[in-house]
Tab-separated table of C-alpha atoms in Angstrom:
chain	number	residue	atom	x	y	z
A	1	UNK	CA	110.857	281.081	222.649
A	2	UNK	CA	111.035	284.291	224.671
A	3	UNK	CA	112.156	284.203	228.277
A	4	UNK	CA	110.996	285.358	231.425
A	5	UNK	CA	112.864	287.686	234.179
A	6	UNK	CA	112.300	287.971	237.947
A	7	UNK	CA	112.098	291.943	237.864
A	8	UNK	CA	111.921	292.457	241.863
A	9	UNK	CA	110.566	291.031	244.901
A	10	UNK	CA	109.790	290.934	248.535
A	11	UNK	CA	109.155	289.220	251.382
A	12	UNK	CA	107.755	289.733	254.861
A	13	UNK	CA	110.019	288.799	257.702
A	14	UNK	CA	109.728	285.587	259.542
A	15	UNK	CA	108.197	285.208	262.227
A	16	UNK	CA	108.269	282.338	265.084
A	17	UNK	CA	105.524	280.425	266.643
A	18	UNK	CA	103.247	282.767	268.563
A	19	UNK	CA	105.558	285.616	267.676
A	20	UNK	CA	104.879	288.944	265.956
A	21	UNK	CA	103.457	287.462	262.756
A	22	UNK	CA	101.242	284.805	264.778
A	23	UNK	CA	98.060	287.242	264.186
A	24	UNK	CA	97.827	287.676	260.509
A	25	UNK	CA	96.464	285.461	257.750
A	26	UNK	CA	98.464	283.540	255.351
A	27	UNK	CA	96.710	285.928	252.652
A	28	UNK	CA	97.613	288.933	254.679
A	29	UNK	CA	101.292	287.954	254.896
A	30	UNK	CA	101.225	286.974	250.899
A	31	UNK	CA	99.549	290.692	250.646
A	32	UNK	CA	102.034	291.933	251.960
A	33	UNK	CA	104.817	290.721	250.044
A	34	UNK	CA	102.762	290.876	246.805
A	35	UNK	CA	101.982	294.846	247.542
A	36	UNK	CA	105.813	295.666	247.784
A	37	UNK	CA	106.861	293.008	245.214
A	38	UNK	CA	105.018	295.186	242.798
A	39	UNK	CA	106.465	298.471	243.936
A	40	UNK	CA	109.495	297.594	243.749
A	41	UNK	CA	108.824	296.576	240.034
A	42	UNK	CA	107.151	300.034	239.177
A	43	UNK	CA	103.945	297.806	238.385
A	44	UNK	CA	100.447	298.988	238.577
A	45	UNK	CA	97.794	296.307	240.398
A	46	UNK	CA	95.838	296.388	236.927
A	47	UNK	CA	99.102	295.825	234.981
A	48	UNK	CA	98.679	292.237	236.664
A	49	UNK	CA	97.950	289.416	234.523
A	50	UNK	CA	97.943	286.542	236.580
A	51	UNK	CA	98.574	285.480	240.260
A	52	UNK	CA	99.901	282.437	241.308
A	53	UNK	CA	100.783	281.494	245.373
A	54	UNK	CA	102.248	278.695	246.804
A	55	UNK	CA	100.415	277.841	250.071
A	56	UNK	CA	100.587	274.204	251.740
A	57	UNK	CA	98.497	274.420	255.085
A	58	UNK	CA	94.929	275.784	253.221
A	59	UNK	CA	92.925	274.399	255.879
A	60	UNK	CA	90.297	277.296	257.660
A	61	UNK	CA	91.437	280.000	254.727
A	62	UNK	CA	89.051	279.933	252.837
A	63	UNK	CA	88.386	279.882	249.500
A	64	UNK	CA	91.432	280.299	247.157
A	65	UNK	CA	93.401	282.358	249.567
A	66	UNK	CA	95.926	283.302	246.724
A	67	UNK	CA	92.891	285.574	245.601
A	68	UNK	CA	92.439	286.816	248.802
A	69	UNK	CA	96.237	287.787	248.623
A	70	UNK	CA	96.252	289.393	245.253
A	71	UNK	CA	92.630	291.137	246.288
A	72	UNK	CA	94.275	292.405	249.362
A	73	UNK	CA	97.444	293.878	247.440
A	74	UNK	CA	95.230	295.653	245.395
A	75	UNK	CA	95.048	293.669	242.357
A	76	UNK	CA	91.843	294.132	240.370
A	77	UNK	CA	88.982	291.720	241.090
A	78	UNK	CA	89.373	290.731	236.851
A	79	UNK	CA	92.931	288.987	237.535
A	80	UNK	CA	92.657	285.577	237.917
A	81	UNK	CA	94.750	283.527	240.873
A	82	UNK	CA	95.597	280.342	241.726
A	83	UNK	CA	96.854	277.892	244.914
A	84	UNK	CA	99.527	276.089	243.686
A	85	UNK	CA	100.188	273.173	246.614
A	86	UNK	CA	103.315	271.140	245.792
A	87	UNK	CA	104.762	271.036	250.027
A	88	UNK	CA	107.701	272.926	250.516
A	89	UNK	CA	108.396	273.200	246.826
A	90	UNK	CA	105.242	275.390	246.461
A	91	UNK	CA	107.090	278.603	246.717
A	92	UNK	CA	109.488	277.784	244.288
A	93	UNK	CA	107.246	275.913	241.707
A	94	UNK	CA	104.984	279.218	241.138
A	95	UNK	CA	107.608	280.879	239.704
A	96	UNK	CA	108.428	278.204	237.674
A	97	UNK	CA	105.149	278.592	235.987
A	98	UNK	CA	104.924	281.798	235.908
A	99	UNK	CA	107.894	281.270	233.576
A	100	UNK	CA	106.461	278.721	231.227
A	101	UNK	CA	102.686	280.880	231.254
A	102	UNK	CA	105.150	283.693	229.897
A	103	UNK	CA	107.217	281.721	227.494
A	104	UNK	CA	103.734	280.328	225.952
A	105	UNK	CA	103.172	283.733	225.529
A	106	UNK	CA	99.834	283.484	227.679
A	107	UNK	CA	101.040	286.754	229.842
A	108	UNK	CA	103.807	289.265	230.267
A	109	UNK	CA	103.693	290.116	233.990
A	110	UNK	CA	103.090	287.465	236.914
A	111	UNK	CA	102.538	287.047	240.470
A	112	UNK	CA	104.524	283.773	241.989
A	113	UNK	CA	104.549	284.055	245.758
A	114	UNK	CA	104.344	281.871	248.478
A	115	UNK	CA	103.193	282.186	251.566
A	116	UNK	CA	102.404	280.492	254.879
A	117	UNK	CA	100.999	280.864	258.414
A	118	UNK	CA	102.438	277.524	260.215
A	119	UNK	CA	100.669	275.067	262.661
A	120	UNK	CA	103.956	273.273	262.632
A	121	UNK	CA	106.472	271.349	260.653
A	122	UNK	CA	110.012	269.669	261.335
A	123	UNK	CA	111.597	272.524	260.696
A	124	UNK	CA	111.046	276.114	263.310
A	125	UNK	CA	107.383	276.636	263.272
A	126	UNK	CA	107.478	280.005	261.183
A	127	UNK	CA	105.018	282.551	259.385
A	128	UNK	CA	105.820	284.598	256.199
A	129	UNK	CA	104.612	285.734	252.679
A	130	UNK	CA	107.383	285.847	249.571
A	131	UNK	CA	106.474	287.002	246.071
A	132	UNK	CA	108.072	287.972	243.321
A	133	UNK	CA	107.477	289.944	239.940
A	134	UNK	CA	108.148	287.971	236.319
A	135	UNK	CA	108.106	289.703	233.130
A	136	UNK	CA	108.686	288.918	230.009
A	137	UNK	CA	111.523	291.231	228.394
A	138	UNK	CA	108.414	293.115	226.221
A	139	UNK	CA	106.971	294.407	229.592
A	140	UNK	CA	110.222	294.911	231.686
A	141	UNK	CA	111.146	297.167	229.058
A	142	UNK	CA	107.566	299.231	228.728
A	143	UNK	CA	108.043	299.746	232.450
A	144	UNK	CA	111.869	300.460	232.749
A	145	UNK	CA	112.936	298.249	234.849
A	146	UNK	CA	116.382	296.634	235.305
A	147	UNK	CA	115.638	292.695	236.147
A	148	UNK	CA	117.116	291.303	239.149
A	149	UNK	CA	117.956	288.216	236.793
A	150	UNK	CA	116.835	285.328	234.305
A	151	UNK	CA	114.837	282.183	234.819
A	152	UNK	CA	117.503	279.773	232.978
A	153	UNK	CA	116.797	276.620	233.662
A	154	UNK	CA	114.382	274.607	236.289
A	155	UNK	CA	114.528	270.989	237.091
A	156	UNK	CA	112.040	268.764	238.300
A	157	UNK	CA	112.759	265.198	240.471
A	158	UNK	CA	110.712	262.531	242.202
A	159	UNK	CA	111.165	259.457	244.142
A	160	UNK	CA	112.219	256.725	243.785
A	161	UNK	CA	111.797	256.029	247.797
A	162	UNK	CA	111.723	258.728	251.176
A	163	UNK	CA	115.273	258.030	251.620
A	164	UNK	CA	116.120	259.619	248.214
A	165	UNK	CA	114.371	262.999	250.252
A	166	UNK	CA	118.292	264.082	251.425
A	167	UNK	CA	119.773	264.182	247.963
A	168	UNK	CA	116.439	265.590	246.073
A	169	UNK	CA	118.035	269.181	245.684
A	170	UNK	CA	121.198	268.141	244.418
A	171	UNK	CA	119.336	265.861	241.346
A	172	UNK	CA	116.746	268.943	241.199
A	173	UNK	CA	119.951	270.498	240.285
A	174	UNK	CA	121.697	268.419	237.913
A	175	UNK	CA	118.695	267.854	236.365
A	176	UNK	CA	117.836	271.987	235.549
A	177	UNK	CA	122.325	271.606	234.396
A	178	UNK	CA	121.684	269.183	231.831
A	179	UNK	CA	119.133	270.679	230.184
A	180	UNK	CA	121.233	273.757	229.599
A	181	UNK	CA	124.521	272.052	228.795
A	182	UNK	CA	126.494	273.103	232.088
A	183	UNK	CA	128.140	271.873	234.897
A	184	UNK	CA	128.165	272.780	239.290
A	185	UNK	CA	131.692	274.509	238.222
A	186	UNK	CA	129.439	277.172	236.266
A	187	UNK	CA	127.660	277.708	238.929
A	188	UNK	CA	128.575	280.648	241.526
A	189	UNK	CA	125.971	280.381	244.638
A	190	UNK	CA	123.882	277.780	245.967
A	191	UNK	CA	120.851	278.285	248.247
A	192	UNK	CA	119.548	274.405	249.762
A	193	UNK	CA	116.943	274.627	251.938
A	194	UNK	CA	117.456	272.999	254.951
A	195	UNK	CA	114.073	270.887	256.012
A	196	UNK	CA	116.387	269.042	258.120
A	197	UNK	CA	120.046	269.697	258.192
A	198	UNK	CA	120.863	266.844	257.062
A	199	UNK	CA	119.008	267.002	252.775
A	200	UNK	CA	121.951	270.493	253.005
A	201	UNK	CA	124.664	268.392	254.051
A	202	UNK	CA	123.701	265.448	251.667
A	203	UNK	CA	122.795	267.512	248.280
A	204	UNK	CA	126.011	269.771	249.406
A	205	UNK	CA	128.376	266.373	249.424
A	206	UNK	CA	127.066	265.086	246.176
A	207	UNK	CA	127.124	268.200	244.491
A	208	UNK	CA	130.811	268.577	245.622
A	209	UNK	CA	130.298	272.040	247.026
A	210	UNK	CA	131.443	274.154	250.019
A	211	UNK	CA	129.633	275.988	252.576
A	212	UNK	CA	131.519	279.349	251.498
A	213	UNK	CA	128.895	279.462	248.479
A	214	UNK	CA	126.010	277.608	250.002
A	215	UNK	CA	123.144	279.392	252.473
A	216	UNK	CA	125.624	282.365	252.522
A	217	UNK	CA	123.524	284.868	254.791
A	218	UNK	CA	121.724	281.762	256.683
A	219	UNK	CA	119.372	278.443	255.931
A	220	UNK	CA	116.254	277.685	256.896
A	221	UNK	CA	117.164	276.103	260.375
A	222	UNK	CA	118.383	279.426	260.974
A	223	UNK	CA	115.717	281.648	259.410
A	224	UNK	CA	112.857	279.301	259.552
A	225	UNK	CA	110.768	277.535	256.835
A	226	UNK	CA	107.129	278.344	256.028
A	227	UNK	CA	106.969	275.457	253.810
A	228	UNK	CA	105.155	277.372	250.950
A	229	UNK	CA	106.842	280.216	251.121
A	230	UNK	CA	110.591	278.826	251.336
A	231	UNK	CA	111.303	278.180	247.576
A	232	UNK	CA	110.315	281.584	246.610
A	233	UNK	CA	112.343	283.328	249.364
A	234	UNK	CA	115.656	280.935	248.667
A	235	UNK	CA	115.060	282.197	244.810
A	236	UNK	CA	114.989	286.049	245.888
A	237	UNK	CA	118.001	285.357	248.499
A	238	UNK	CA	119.901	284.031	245.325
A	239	UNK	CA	119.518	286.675	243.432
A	240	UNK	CA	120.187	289.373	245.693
A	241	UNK	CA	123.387	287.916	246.903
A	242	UNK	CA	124.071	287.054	243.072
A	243	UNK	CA	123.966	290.990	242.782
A	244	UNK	CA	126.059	291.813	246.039
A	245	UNK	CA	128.558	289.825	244.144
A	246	UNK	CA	128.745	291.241	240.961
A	247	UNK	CA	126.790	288.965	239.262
A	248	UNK	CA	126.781	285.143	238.485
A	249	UNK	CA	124.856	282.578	238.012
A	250	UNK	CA	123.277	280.249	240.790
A	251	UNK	CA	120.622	277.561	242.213
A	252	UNK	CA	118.492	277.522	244.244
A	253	UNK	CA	116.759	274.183	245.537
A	254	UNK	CA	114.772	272.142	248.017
A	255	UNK	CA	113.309	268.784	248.464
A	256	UNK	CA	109.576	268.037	249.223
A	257	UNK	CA	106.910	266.080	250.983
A	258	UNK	CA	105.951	262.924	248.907
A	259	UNK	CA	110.024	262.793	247.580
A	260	UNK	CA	110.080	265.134	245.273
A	261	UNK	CA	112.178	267.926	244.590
A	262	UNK	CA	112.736	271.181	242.554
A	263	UNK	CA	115.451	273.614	241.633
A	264	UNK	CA	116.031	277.062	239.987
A	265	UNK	CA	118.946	278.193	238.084
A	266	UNK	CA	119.046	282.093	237.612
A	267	UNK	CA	121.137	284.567	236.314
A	268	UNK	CA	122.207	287.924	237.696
A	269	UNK	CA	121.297	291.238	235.556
């Protein structure tokens, strides 16, 4: 089946409780993100073929505020969008089936974002909008493009109890490994987002990795974590840094509300 590539992406910065971001919308933040995401991809708003934001605090947005997002970017009013609501793995997840829409052969150029304006969390209160661009190979050749990287594998995790939470990226990880054949050793970065510190330090100890390859330009504790946009930002983090590097392959990763957890593997182009 043909595969999918993450072609560009953007995100807004991150902004602190009452801080400079405090006065937009989640929709305006995703917007945002979406607008450049698309630039940076060479892609036309009517070139769109399907939206799809991760959003976990919907309460007071109104109606499908990943419309309002892709509506607001520009996107024609023909394009349909959806929430996609899965806690902090909401950011991630989109682009997850963004990949499967395209390897169904359903569409060739998608929208997965996530995005965010925070009444608070355990993590620093924070505000953003991520997206990012996937093609499949048909379309990032008609618009000559050079992909940031692959979608290669994805795994999915849940339960069996809350104190399973700490490890859930690590078996997100193995999981999206064995269904590919390979091992952590092939792996070159890591991005774990840090919910608490301690699911980085547990998935990082079972995984058997180092800090020199994990979170390398900071973690969520750090950054901050607008829980539906942190999966999608970890994922373009990874693949920038992938590309500082000289390429690679890498995971990205994060556990969720309700015990569950998801993770990424992409390679650099």
């Amino acid at each position: 089946m043909p595969g999918s590539y993450i072609v560009a992406g953007a995100r807004t910065p991150i902004g602190k409780m009452s801080g400079a971001l405090a006065g937009f919308s989640a929709a305006e933040l995703g917007a945002i993100a979406i607008a450049e995401a698309m630039k940076r991809a060479n892609v036309k708003p009517e070139q769109v073929d399907h939206v799809m934001m991760g959003q976990v605090l919907m309460a007071g947005q109104g109606q499908v505020p990943a419309r309002q997002a892709a509506v607001k970017a520009g996107i024609p009013l023909h394009v349909p969008a959806v929430n996609i609501n899965k806690v902090c793995l909401s950011g991630i997840n989109t682009i997850y089936l963004a990949d499967q829409m395209i390897q169904a052969g359903d569409a060739d150029i998608v929208i997965a974002g996530g995005m965010e304006s925070m009444a608070g969390n355990a993590s620093q209160i924070s505000d953003g909008g991520s997206a990012v661009v996937v093609m499949s190979k048909k379309a990032a050749d008609a618009c000559g493009v050079q992909p940031l990287g692959e979608v290669v594998s994805y795994g999915l995790v849940a339960g069996p109890d809350n104190i399973s939470l700490l490890h859930q990226p690590s078996r997100a990880i193995q999981n999206a490994l064995a269904k590919i054949g390979k091992k952590v050793s092939d792996l070159n970065l890591f991005e774990l987002n840090e919910a608490f510190a301690a699911v980085g330090i547990a998935s990082m100890k079972e995984l058997g990795i180092t800090d020199d390859i994990t979170n390398v330009n900071g973690g969520a504790i750090a950054l901050g974590h607008p829980i539906g946009m942190s999966g999608n930002r970890i994922t373009l983090h990874l693949l920038h840094e992938l590309r500082r590097r000289g390429g690679g392959m890498g995971a990205a990763a994060l556990c969720g509300g309700g015990g569950q957890g998801d993770a990424i593997i992409v390679r650099s182009l």
